[in-house]
Structures are given as C-alpha cells and as structure tokens.
CSV table of C-alpha atoms and ligand atoms in Angstrom, one decimal:
chain,number,residue,atom,x,y,z
A,1,MET,CA,98.3,124.1,185.1
A,2,ARG,CA,94.6,124.8,185.7
A,3,ASN,CA,93.7,123.2,182.4
A,4,LEU,CA,95.4,119.9,183.3
A,5,ASP,CA,94.0,120.0,186.8
A,6,ALA,CA,90.5,120.1,185.4
A,7,LEU,CA,91.3,117.3,182.9
A,8,GLY,CA,92.8,115.2,185.7
A,9,ALA,CA,89.8,115.7,188.0
A,10,ALA,CA,87.4,114.8,185.2
A,11,LEU,CA,89.4,111.6,184.4
A,12,ALA,CA,89.6,110.6,188.1
A,13,ALA,CA,85.8,110.8,188.2
A,14,ARG,CA,85.5,108.3,185.3
A,15,SER,CA,83.9,105.1,186.5
A,16,GLU,CA,85.9,102.8,184.1
A,17,PRO,CA,89.6,102.9,183.2
A,18,LEU,CA,90.8,103.6,179.7
A,19,ILE,CA,93.7,102.8,177.5
A,20,VAL,CA,95.9,105.5,175.8
A,21,PHE,CA,98.5,105.0,173.1
A,22,PHE,CA,100.8,107.5,171.3
A,23,ARG,CA,101.5,107.3,167.5
A,24,ASP,CA,104.3,109.4,166.1
A,25,ASP,CA,104.3,109.9,162.3
A,26,ASP,CA,107.0,110.6,159.7
A,27,ALA,CA,110.1,108.8,160.8
A,28,GLY,CA,112.6,109.2,158.0
A,29,TRP,CA,112.4,113.0,158.5
A,30,ALA,CA,114.0,115.0,161.3
A,31,ASP,CA,116.0,112.1,162.9
A,32,ASP,CA,117.3,114.4,165.7
A,33,LYS,CA,113.8,115.4,166.8
A,34,LEU,CA,112.7,111.7,166.7
A,35,SER,CA,115.5,110.9,169.1
A,36,ILE,CA,114.4,113.7,171.5
A,37,LEU,CA,110.8,112.4,171.4
A,38,CYS,CA,111.9,108.8,172.1
A,39,GLU,CA,113.9,110.0,175.1
A,40,THR,CA,110.9,112.0,176.4
A,41,MET,CA,108.5,109.1,176.1
A,42,SER,CA,111.0,106.7,177.6
A,43,GLU,CA,111.6,108.9,180.6
A,44,ALA,CA,107.8,109.1,181.0
A,45,GLY,CA,107.6,105.3,180.9
A,46,VAL,CA,105.2,105.3,178.0
A,47,ASP,CA,105.2,103.2,174.7
A,48,LEU,CA,105.7,105.1,171.5
A,49,ASP,CA,104.5,103.7,168.1
A,50,VAL,CA,106.5,105.3,165.3
A,51,ALA,CA,105.2,105.3,161.7
A,52,VAL,CA,108.2,105.1,159.3
A,53,ILE,CA,108.1,106.4,155.7
A,54,PRO,CA,109.8,103.5,153.7
A,55,ALA,CA,111.2,105.7,150.9
A,56,ALA,CA,112.7,108.1,153.5
A,57,LEU,CA,114.5,105.3,155.3
A,58,ASP,CA,118.1,106.1,154.2
A,59,SER,CA,121.2,104.8,155.9
A,60,SER,CA,121.4,107.6,158.5
A,61,THR,CA,117.8,107.2,159.5
A,62,ALA,CA,118.2,103.4,159.6
A,63,THR,CA,121.3,103.8,161.8
A,64,ASN,CA,119.4,106.2,164.1
A,65,ILE,CA,116.4,103.8,164.4
A,66,ALA,CA,118.7,100.9,165.2
A,67,ARG,CA,120.3,102.9,167.9
A,68,LEU,CA,117.0,104.0,169.3
A,69,SER,CA,115.6,100.5,169.3
A,70,ARG,CA,118.6,99.3,171.3
A,71,GLN,CA,118.3,102.1,173.8
A,72,PHE,CA,114.5,102.0,174.2
A,73,ALA,CA,113.8,98.4,173.2
A,74,THR,CA,110.6,97.6,175.1
A,75,LYS,CA,108.9,101.0,174.8
A,76,LEU,CA,109.6,101.7,171.1
A,77,ASN,CA,107.6,100.1,168.2
A,78,PHE,CA,107.7,100.7,164.5
A,79,HIS,CA,105.2,100.3,161.7
A,80,GLN,CA,104.7,101.4,158.0
A,81,HIS,CA,103.7,105.0,157.0
A,82,GLY,CA,102.7,104.8,153.3
A,83,TYR,CA,105.5,104.5,150.8
A,84,ALA,CA,107.0,107.9,149.9
A,85,HIS,CA,104.4,110.3,151.6
A,86,SER,CA,103.6,111.6,148.1
A,87,ASN,CA,100.3,113.0,147.0
A,88,HIS,CA,98.7,111.1,144.1
A,89,GLN,CA,95.3,112.8,143.9
A,90,ALA,CA,94.8,115.1,140.9
A,91,GLU,CA,92.2,117.1,142.9
A,92,GLY,CA,91.1,117.5,146.5
A,93,ARG,CA,93.0,116.8,149.7
A,94,ASN,CA,96.4,115.2,149.7
A,95,CYS,CA,96.3,111.4,149.7
A,96,GLU,CA,99.0,108.8,148.8
A,97,PHE,CA,96.5,105.9,148.8
A,98,GLY,CA,93.4,107.5,147.4
A,99,SER,CA,90.7,107.0,144.8
A,100,ASP,CA,93.1,108.1,141.9
A,101,ARG,CA,95.1,104.9,142.3
A,102,ASP,CA,93.7,101.4,141.7
A,103,ILE,CA,94.3,98.5,144.0
A,104,GLU,CA,97.2,97.1,141.9
A,105,GLN,CA,99.1,100.4,142.2
A,106,GLN,CA,98.4,100.6,145.9
A,107,ARG,CA,99.4,97.0,146.6
A,108,ARG,CA,102.6,97.4,144.7
A,109,ASP,CA,103.6,100.5,146.7
A,110,ILE,CA,102.6,99.0,150.1
A,111,GLY,CA,104.5,95.8,149.2
A,112,LEU,CA,107.6,97.7,148.2
A,113,GLY,CA,107.5,99.7,151.4
A,114,GLN,CA,106.9,96.6,153.5
A,115,ARG,CA,109.9,94.8,152.0
A,116,ARG,CA,112.1,97.8,152.5
A,117,LEU,CA,111.1,98.1,156.2
A,118,GLN,CA,111.4,94.4,156.8
A,119,ASP,CA,114.9,94.3,155.3
A,120,THR,CA,116.0,97.1,157.6
A,121,LEU,CA,113.9,96.7,160.8
A,122,GLY,CA,113.3,93.0,160.7
A,123,THR,CA,111.3,91.8,163.7
A,124,LEU,CA,111.0,95.4,165.0
A,125,LEU,CA,108.3,96.0,162.4
A,126,ASP,CA,104.7,95.6,163.5
A,127,PRO,CA,102.0,94.6,161.0
A,128,VAL,CA,100.3,98.0,161.3
A,129,PHE,CA,99.8,100.6,158.6
A,130,THR,CA,99.2,104.4,158.9
A,131,PRO,CA,98.3,106.0,155.6
A,132,PRO,CA,99.9,109.5,155.1
A,133,TRP,CA,97.4,112.3,156.0
A,134,ASN,CA,95.3,109.6,157.7
A,135,ARG,CA,93.5,109.0,154.4
A,136,CYS,CA,93.0,105.9,152.3
A,137,THR,CA,90.3,103.8,150.6
A,138,GLY,CA,88.8,100.3,151.1
A,139,ASP,CA,91.1,99.1,148.3
A,140,THR,CA,94.0,100.1,150.6
A,141,CYS,CA,92.7,97.8,153.4
A,142,LYS,CA,92.1,95.0,150.9
A,143,ALA,CA,95.7,95.2,149.7
A,144,LEU,CA,97.0,95.5,153.3
A,145,ALA,CA,95.0,92.3,154.3
A,146,GLU,CA,96.5,90.5,151.3
A,147,LEU,CA,99.9,91.5,152.5
A,148,ASP,CA,99.3,90.2,156.1
A,149,PHE,CA,98.9,93.5,157.8
A,150,ARG,CA,96.7,93.3,160.9
A,151,ALA,CA,95.6,96.8,161.7
A,152,ILE,CA,95.1,100.2,160.1
A,153,SER,CA,95.4,103.6,161.9
A,154,ARG,CA,93.7,106.7,160.6
A,155,ILE,CA,92.0,109.5,162.7
A,156,ALA,CA,88.6,109.8,164.4
A,157,GLY,CA,86.0,111.2,162.0
A,158,SER,CA,87.6,109.6,158.8
A,159,THR,CA,85.2,108.5,156.1
A,160,ASN,CA,83.8,105.0,156.5
A,161,ILE,CA,85.7,102.3,154.5
A,162,GLU,CA,85.6,98.5,154.5
A,163,HIS,CA,88.4,97.1,156.6
A,164,PHE,CA,88.7,93.6,155.2
A,165,GLY,CA,89.3,92.1,158.6
A,166,LEU,CA,91.9,94.7,159.7
A,167,THR,CA,91.6,96.1,163.2
A,168,ASP,CA,90.8,99.8,163.2
A,169,ILE,CA,93.2,101.4,165.7
A,170,SER,CA,92.7,105.1,164.8
A,171,VAL,CA,94.0,108.0,166.8
A,172,ALA,CA,91.6,110.6,168.1
A,173,ILE,CA,93.7,113.4,169.5
A,174,ASP,CA,96.0,115.5,167.2
A,175,TRP,CA,98.7,117.1,169.4
A,176,GLN,CA,99.0,119.8,166.8
A,177,LYS,CA,95.3,120.4,166.3
A,178,LYS,CA,94.4,123.4,164.2
A,179,ARG,CA,91.0,125.0,163.5
A,180,ARG,CA,90.7,126.9,160.3
A,181,GLY,CA,94.4,126.6,159.8
A,182,VAL,CA,95.2,128.2,163.2
A,183,PRO,CA,96.7,126.1,166.1
A,184,ILE,CA,94.3,125.9,169.0
A,185,THR,CA,95.4,127.2,172.4
A,186,TRP,CA,96.5,125.0,175.3
A,187,SER,CA,93.3,125.6,177.0
A,188,GLU,CA,91.3,124.6,173.9
A,189,PHE,CA,93.6,121.5,173.5
A,190,CYS,CA,92.8,120.3,177.0
A,191,GLN,CA,89.1,120.6,176.4
A,192,TYR,CA,89.4,118.9,173.0
A,193,ALA,CA,91.5,116.0,174.5
A,194,GLN,CA,89.1,115.7,177.5
A,195,HIS,CA,86.2,115.1,175.2
A,196,TYR,CA,87.8,111.9,173.8
A,197,LEU,CA,89.4,110.8,177.1
A,198,LEU,CA,86.0,110.9,178.9
A,199,ASN,CA,83.9,109.3,176.1
A,200,SER,CA,86.2,106.5,174.8
A,201,ASP,CA,87.8,103.4,176.2
A,202,VAL,CA,90.8,103.4,173.8
A,203,VAL,CA,92.3,106.8,172.8
A,204,GLY,CA,95.2,107.4,170.5
A,205,VAL,CA,97.3,110.6,170.4
A,206,MET,CA,98.9,111.6,167.2
A,207,LEU,CA,102.3,113.3,167.3
A,208,HIS,CA,104.6,114.6,164.6
A,209,HIS,CA,108.2,114.8,166.1
A,210,GLU,CA,109.3,117.1,163.4
A,211,HIS,CA,107.0,119.9,164.7
A,212,LEU,CA,107.4,119.4,168.4
A,213,SER,CA,108.9,122.4,170.1
A,214,ASP,CA,110.6,122.4,173.6
A,215,SER,CA,107.3,123.9,174.9
A,216,ASP,CA,105.3,121.0,173.3
A,217,LEU,CA,107.6,118.4,174.9
A,218,SER,CA,107.3,120.0,178.3
A,219,ARG,CA,103.5,120.0,177.9
A,220,LEU,CA,103.6,116.4,176.7
A,221,ARG,CA,105.4,115.4,179.9
A,222,ARG,CA,102.8,117.1,182.0
A,223,PHE,CA,99.9,115.7,180.0
A,224,ILE,CA,101.2,112.2,180.4
A,225,ALA,CA,101.8,112.7,184.2
A,226,CYS,CA,98.2,114.1,184.4
A,227,LEU,CA,96.8,110.9,182.7
A,228,ARG,CA,98.9,108.7,184.9
A,229,ASP,CA,98.0,110.5,188.2
A,230,SER,CA,94.3,110.2,187.4
A,231,GLY,CA,94.7,106.5,188.2
A,232,LYS,CA,92.3,105.6,185.4
A,233,VAL,CA,94.7,105.4,182.4
A,234,GLY,CA,96.8,102.5,181.2
A,235,PHE,CA,99.4,103.0,178.5
A,236,ARG,CA,99.8,100.4,175.8
A,237,SER,CA,101.5,99.9,172.4
A,238,MET,CA,99.3,99.7,169.3
A,239,LEU,CA,100.0,96.0,168.8
A,240,GLN,CA,99.3,95.2,172.4
A,241,ILE,CA,95.9,96.8,171.9
A,242,VAL,CA,95.3,94.9,168.7
A,243,ASP,CA,96.3,91.7,170.3
A,244,SER,CA,94.1,92.3,173.3
A,245,GLY,CA,90.9,92.4,171.1
A,246,ASP,CA,89.7,95.4,173.2
A,247,LEU,CA,88.8,97.4,170.1
A,248,GLU,CA,86.5,94.8,168.8
A,249,GLN,CA,84.9,94.2,172.3
A,250,LYS,CA,84.4,97.9,173.0
A,251,GLY,CA,82.2,98.3,169.9
A,252,ASP,CA,80.8,101.8,169.4
A,253,ARG,CA,82.7,103.2,172.4
A,254,LYS,CA,86.1,102.9,170.7
A,255,CYS,CA,87.9,106.0,169.6
A,256,ASN,CA,86.8,106.1,166.0
B,1,LIG,ZN1,102.7,111.6,157.7
C-alpha cells in the first residue's frame, strides 16, 4: 500500500480539486468481464463510461447491456467505439479511422455504427466517440461533427488534429500501461498516474474490461478509494464533464 499512500498524500496536498472519469473500451467483447467491471465501479460509487463496438453488438451483448443499464442506471453510460474495431491502414500502426480512408468512407462507417447503437441503446447512448486504438484524423472529427457528436476521446500525447467544434475529452492514464511492450509494475503505475493527477484538472483513466484480472480489480478498488480519501477528487461521467464546459475553461491544464 506504500505506493497508494504516497499518491494519496500528494493528492491531499494539491491546492485545487480535480475531476476524474473512467472510460472502459471494447464493449461487445467479453460480456461477463464487462458485468464484473460494472459491479466493481457501482460498488465504488463511481461512473463508468463504456465504449461500445457497434458491429460487435449482437443480441447477447445487447441483452447484457440492457440488464446492466437497468441495474446500474445512474452510474453507467455508453458511447460509440469505432464501427468494427478493424484496422484499415496499409502500413504503420493500427487505425480504423486513419489516413488511408477518406472522409466519405469514415462518415459512412460512423453513421452506420451510430444508427446501430441508437436502435439498440436509444437514449442510453451519449454523443461521444472513442476511436479504436485512440487514433483518428481531422476528417474523423469533421464527420463526427456532421453527425451531431459532441465530443471525441483519444489519449494524452495523441497527434494534434482539428476538432471541428468537438470537445476533446481524452484519457491520460492507461490502466494497462506498457513500456517497450512490457507491463509496468504497480509502483511504476502509481508514479505514472500521480504525474497526471497532480498536473491536470480533469483526468481520464482508460480501462479494458477484457484484460482486467482479479488482482487488477482489487487494485482498482483501492485506487478509487485512495482518490476519494484524498478529499480532492470528484468523479464524473464524460458527458457531465462535456456539459460542464470545464475542459474548455481549464485551457492548457486539461489532460491532453
Ligand atoms: Zn478498443
């Protein structure tokens, strides 16, 4: 616990409070593990924003999401995660909405995914888009703005792109952070998280339920308790943060 004690003490010494949100990617895959994460976050009293892969939303996932949304209504939020989570780049890093596809192709896929999710999730769906692998282009944002999305979520350090009026609500902390392909230790994770938690006013944590072990969930509970006990952290959903306008007002101190 020494690592969390140090993080908690550093947070408690912050002069200003901060907002933290949790984004979980890849709903449509590993339904059972999504349920376990939702229960964990609900018990912790923290909102969870779940990014759903439209093409992976079959009837069993849809049934599971409907059950989860009834069970955890006020703490569970859904938004769109690409279309099929497929790579379309001929070269370089994986990207579903990258430079190898023009805006027409991107708009068609985003629109298809949006309709599929709206048909199934209805009013549960928030106008937020997380591109697979946290990568997309300015054309993606242009298409999203045309389709009435309000926010885009990538990860801190992503390349600069034009946002076309969308709010940038990117995550900063990757729960399964690796360096040179190797998962960092818990001690390293706490230091990595502390950097963002001390230097930003809005901080997002990225989870992937499919890869969360029992040990991860135990640490996640303790991490959330540490943030709460610091007395400096407020937890919000992504759309609550977008609606608050805090990301625009915080300027260059925001997480990305
Ligand atoms: Zn993903």
